[in-house]
Amino acid sequence: MAKYENLIPRFLKYVKINTRSNPNSGTIPSTPQLTEFAEGLVKDLKEIGLDNVHINKQCAYVYATLPANTDKQVKKIGFISHFDTADFNSENINPQFVENYDGKSVIKLDDSGKYTLDPAVFPNLKNYQGHTLITTDGSTLLGADDKSGVAEIMAAAEYLLAHPEIKHGEIEIGLGPDEEIGSGADHFDVKDFGADIAYTVDGGPLGQLEYETFNAADAQVEITGTNVHPAEAKGVMVNASQVAMDFHAALPEHDRPEHTEGREGFFHLYSMNGTVDSAHLSYIIRDHDRQIFEDRKKLFQGVADQLNKEYGSDRVQVTIKDQYYNMREVIEKDMTVVDLAKEALEELNIKPLIFPVRGGTDGSKISYLGLPTPNLFAGGENMHGRFEYVSEQTMEQATDVVIKIAELAEQQA
Ligand SMILES: [Zn+2]
């Protein structure tokens, strides 16, 4: 029998429910299905036997508490995951199983073989020799991001309840919606949650431990032209589309996603449209270094200022909004939360994989709300699309890590 009896069954039950979040919704959470899913989680968490199970007053996160079973003063540890899925078909998810994968075969996802998992394309498959893989049928995403995290946290809590000989402090669980549309963590209530340190269990492959993210801003550029008949345009026409191209050309040409890696930041033009009369450019600005991030925003505004000076009027309007910041700034002040996870991985003979994330996590926001929250692996690969898969064994190991962190924190208190 599997060590965590309900881990995979619960995961399968959850992925079959469509919880794709909606970026164009103004509601919290972004769809009625997410509310329904949250209510289902409340029921399941109560059934496991957890205390204080409730949906927070922002109507977003489901919280639950596993009471301490020790007299020691142990830091309260939170484990956080999200149950919405990315912007990809999530209707009728039909998980497929590959038992005892040989680490080299091409896996057919759909019957026709149009979509496959090929180690030549996805080399990480080679790491899964002997594993049971759960894949899609090629028509949807899987939703391991991040229902694997949800199922792992719940399995860990269930295991700890069944094994009182493992001593631990109070454990807080937080399962939330709308991570994929970037708004979920805005409705995280740190005070209600009650943890001293926390982890999102939302990373990828075995061993991932992330505590460094981008600093992130969204930047919109609105350009106003002067549209006259091309025949009589000399000295009069200002072509907004031309100004837009000039704007883009004035940004550092190598600071783009396709030319950068590691800790190199960028300006990413993700949408553009324009006529002679008006044009609009949409960017994201990213950098791990806070000072360089601030400089990037200044440079961006500076390009607009320079163009406005040349035209003698405010034709280029820039609106920059910060989205989230590098959690490292917060976490560095007290590395306990990272050290604890590292030790847990090492005790379980899992090699810690620590790299700066070229993105953000819910923890980027939650850390700035005062709760240091690095990100632990949950096991998923190829997230956000039809090639997503996860290994049952890796999910078990992620569950082991959650338990080990709770255990170590008690031993060290
Ligand atoms: Zn995720």
Coordinates of C-alpha atoms in Angstrom, one line a residue, residues 193-372:
F193 CA -3.3 32.6 8.6
G194 CA -1.2 32.9 11.8
A195 CA 2.1 31.3 10.6
D196 CA 5.6 32.6 11.5
I197 CA 7.2 31.3 8.4
A198 CA 5.7 29.6 5.4
Y199 CA 6.3 27.8 2.1
T200 CA 4.4 27.7 -1.1
V201 CA 4.5 24.1 -2.4
D202 CA 4.2 25.3 -6.0
G203 CA 7.6 24.6 -7.6
G204 CA 8.5 22.1 -10.4
P205 CA 10.9 19.1 -10.3
L206 CA 12.3 17.3 -7.3
G207 CA 14.5 19.4 -5.0
Q208 CA 13.5 22.9 -6.2
L209 CA 13.8 25.4 -3.5
E210 CA 13.3 29.0 -4.5
Y211 CA 13.7 32.2 -2.5
E212 CA 14.7 34.6 -5.1
T213 CA 12.2 36.0 -7.7
F214 CA 12.0 38.9 -10.1
N215 CA 11.0 42.4 -9.2
A216 CA 8.2 43.0 -11.6
A217 CA 6.3 45.9 -13.2
D218 CA 3.8 46.2 -16.0
A219 CA 4.2 49.2 -18.3
Q220 CA 1.7 50.6 -20.8
V221 CA 2.6 53.1 -23.4
E222 CA -0.1 55.2 -25.1
I223 CA 0.9 57.2 -28.1
T224 CA -1.1 60.0 -29.7
G225 CA -0.4 60.8 -33.4
T226 CA -1.6 63.5 -35.8
N227 CA -3.3 62.0 -38.7
V228 CA -3.5 64.0 -41.9
H229 CA -3.7 63.0 -45.6
P230 CA -0.4 61.5 -46.6
A231 CA -0.2 63.8 -49.6
E232 CA -0.1 66.9 -47.4
A233 CA 1.7 65.3 -44.5
K234 CA 5.0 67.0 -44.7
G235 CA 5.9 68.7 -41.4
V236 CA 2.4 68.0 -40.0
M237 CA 1.8 64.3 -39.7
V238 CA 3.0 62.5 -36.6
N239 CA 2.5 58.8 -37.2
A240 CA 1.8 57.2 -33.8
S241 CA 2.9 53.7 -35.2
Q242 CA 6.2 55.2 -36.2
V243 CA 6.6 56.8 -32.8
A244 CA 5.8 53.4 -31.2
M245 CA 8.6 51.7 -33.2
D246 CA 11.0 54.5 -32.3
F247 CA 10.1 54.0 -28.6
H248 CA 10.8 50.3 -28.8
A249 CA 14.0 50.8 -30.8
A250 CA 15.3 53.1 -28.0
L251 CA 15.2 50.4 -25.4
P252 CA 18.4 48.3 -24.9
E253 CA 18.1 45.7 -27.7
H254 CA 19.7 42.9 -25.7
D255 CA 17.6 43.3 -22.7
R256 CA 14.8 41.1 -24.0
P257 CA 13.6 37.7 -22.7
E258 CA 15.0 35.9 -25.8
H259 CA 18.5 37.2 -25.0
T260 CA 18.7 36.9 -21.3
E261 CA 18.9 34.2 -18.6
G262 CA 19.9 33.7 -14.9
R263 CA 19.8 37.0 -13.1
E264 CA 19.6 39.2 -16.3
G265 CA 16.6 41.4 -16.4
F266 CA 14.6 42.6 -19.4
F267 CA 11.9 44.7 -21.1
H268 CA 9.4 42.5 -22.7
L269 CA 7.0 43.9 -25.4
Y270 CA 4.0 41.5 -25.1
S271 CA 1.5 43.3 -27.2
M272 CA 1.3 46.2 -29.7
N273 CA -1.3 47.8 -31.9
G274 CA -1.3 51.1 -33.8
T275 CA -2.6 53.3 -36.5
V276 CA -1.4 56.7 -37.6
D277 CA -3.8 58.3 -35.1
S278 CA -2.8 56.2 -32.0
A279 CA -0.7 53.3 -30.9
H280 CA -0.4 51.2 -27.8
L281 CA 2.5 49.2 -26.5
S282 CA 2.3 46.8 -23.5
Y283 CA 5.5 45.7 -21.7
I284 CA 6.6 43.9 -18.6
I285 CA 9.8 45.0 -16.9
R286 CA 11.7 42.4 -14.8
D287 CA 14.9 42.3 -12.8
H288 CA 16.2 40.4 -9.7
D289 CA 18.2 43.4 -8.5
R290 CA 16.0 46.1 -7.0
Q291 CA 18.2 49.0 -7.9
I292 CA 18.6 47.9 -11.5
F293 CA 14.8 47.3 -11.6
E294 CA 14.3 50.9 -10.5
D295 CA 16.8 52.1 -13.1
R296 CA 15.0 50.1 -15.8
K297 CA 11.7 51.9 -15.0
K298 CA 13.6 55.3 -15.1
L299 CA 15.1 54.4 -18.4
F300 CA 11.7 53.4 -19.8
Q301 CA 10.2 56.7 -18.6
G302 CA 13.2 58.5 -20.0
V303 CA 12.6 57.2 -23.5
A304 CA 9.1 58.7 -23.4
D305 CA 10.4 62.0 -22.0
Q306 CA 13.0 62.2 -24.8
L307 CA 10.4 61.6 -27.5
N308 CA 8.0 64.1 -26.0
K309 CA 10.9 66.6 -26.0
E310 CA 11.6 66.0 -29.6
Y311 CA 7.9 66.4 -30.6
G312 CA 7.4 69.3 -28.2
S313 CA 4.3 67.8 -26.7
D314 CA 3.2 64.9 -24.5
R315 CA 2.5 62.4 -27.2
V316 CA 3.9 59.4 -25.3
Q317 CA 2.2 58.6 -22.0
V318 CA 3.8 55.9 -19.9
T319 CA 2.0 54.2 -17.0
I320 CA 4.1 51.8 -14.9
K321 CA 2.7 49.7 -12.1
D322 CA 4.8 47.5 -9.8
Q323 CA 3.5 44.0 -9.6
Y324 CA 5.7 42.2 -7.1
Y325 CA 9.2 42.3 -5.6
N326 CA 12.0 39.9 -5.1
M327 CA 11.3 38.0 -1.9
R328 CA 15.0 37.6 -1.3
E329 CA 15.1 41.1 0.3
V330 CA 12.7 39.9 3.0
I331 CA 14.0 36.4 3.4
E332 CA 17.7 37.3 3.7
K333 CA 17.0 39.1 7.0
D334 CA 16.4 35.6 8.5
M335 CA 17.5 32.6 6.5
T336 CA 15.9 30.1 9.0
V337 CA 13.1 29.4 6.6
V338 CA 15.5 28.5 3.8
D339 CA 17.9 26.6 6.0
L340 CA 15.1 24.5 7.4
A341 CA 14.0 23.4 4.0
K342 CA 17.5 22.7 2.9
E343 CA 18.1 20.5 5.9
A344 CA 14.9 18.7 5.3
L345 CA 15.9 18.0 1.7
E346 CA 19.3 16.8 2.7
E347 CA 18.0 14.5 5.4
L348 CA 15.7 12.9 2.8
N349 CA 18.7 12.6 0.4
I350 CA 17.1 15.0 -2.1
K351 CA 19.6 17.3 -3.7
P352 CA 18.5 20.9 -3.2
L353 CA 18.1 22.8 -6.5
I354 CA 18.3 26.5 -5.7
F355 CA 18.1 29.0 -8.5
P356 CA 16.7 32.5 -8.9
V357 CA 13.2 32.2 -10.4
R358 CA 12.7 34.1 -13.6
G359 CA 9.2 35.0 -12.5
G360 CA 7.2 35.4 -9.3
T361 CA 5.4 33.2 -6.9
D362 CA 2.6 33.8 -4.5
G363 CA 5.4 33.9 -2.0
S364 CA 6.8 37.1 -3.6
K365 CA 3.7 38.9 -2.5
I366 CA 3.1 37.1 0.8
S367 CA 6.8 37.7 1.9
Y368 CA 6.2 41.4 1.5
L369 CA 3.0 41.1 3.6
G370 CA 5.4 40.1 6.4
L371 CA 5.4 36.3 6.1
P372 CA 8.7 35.0 4.6

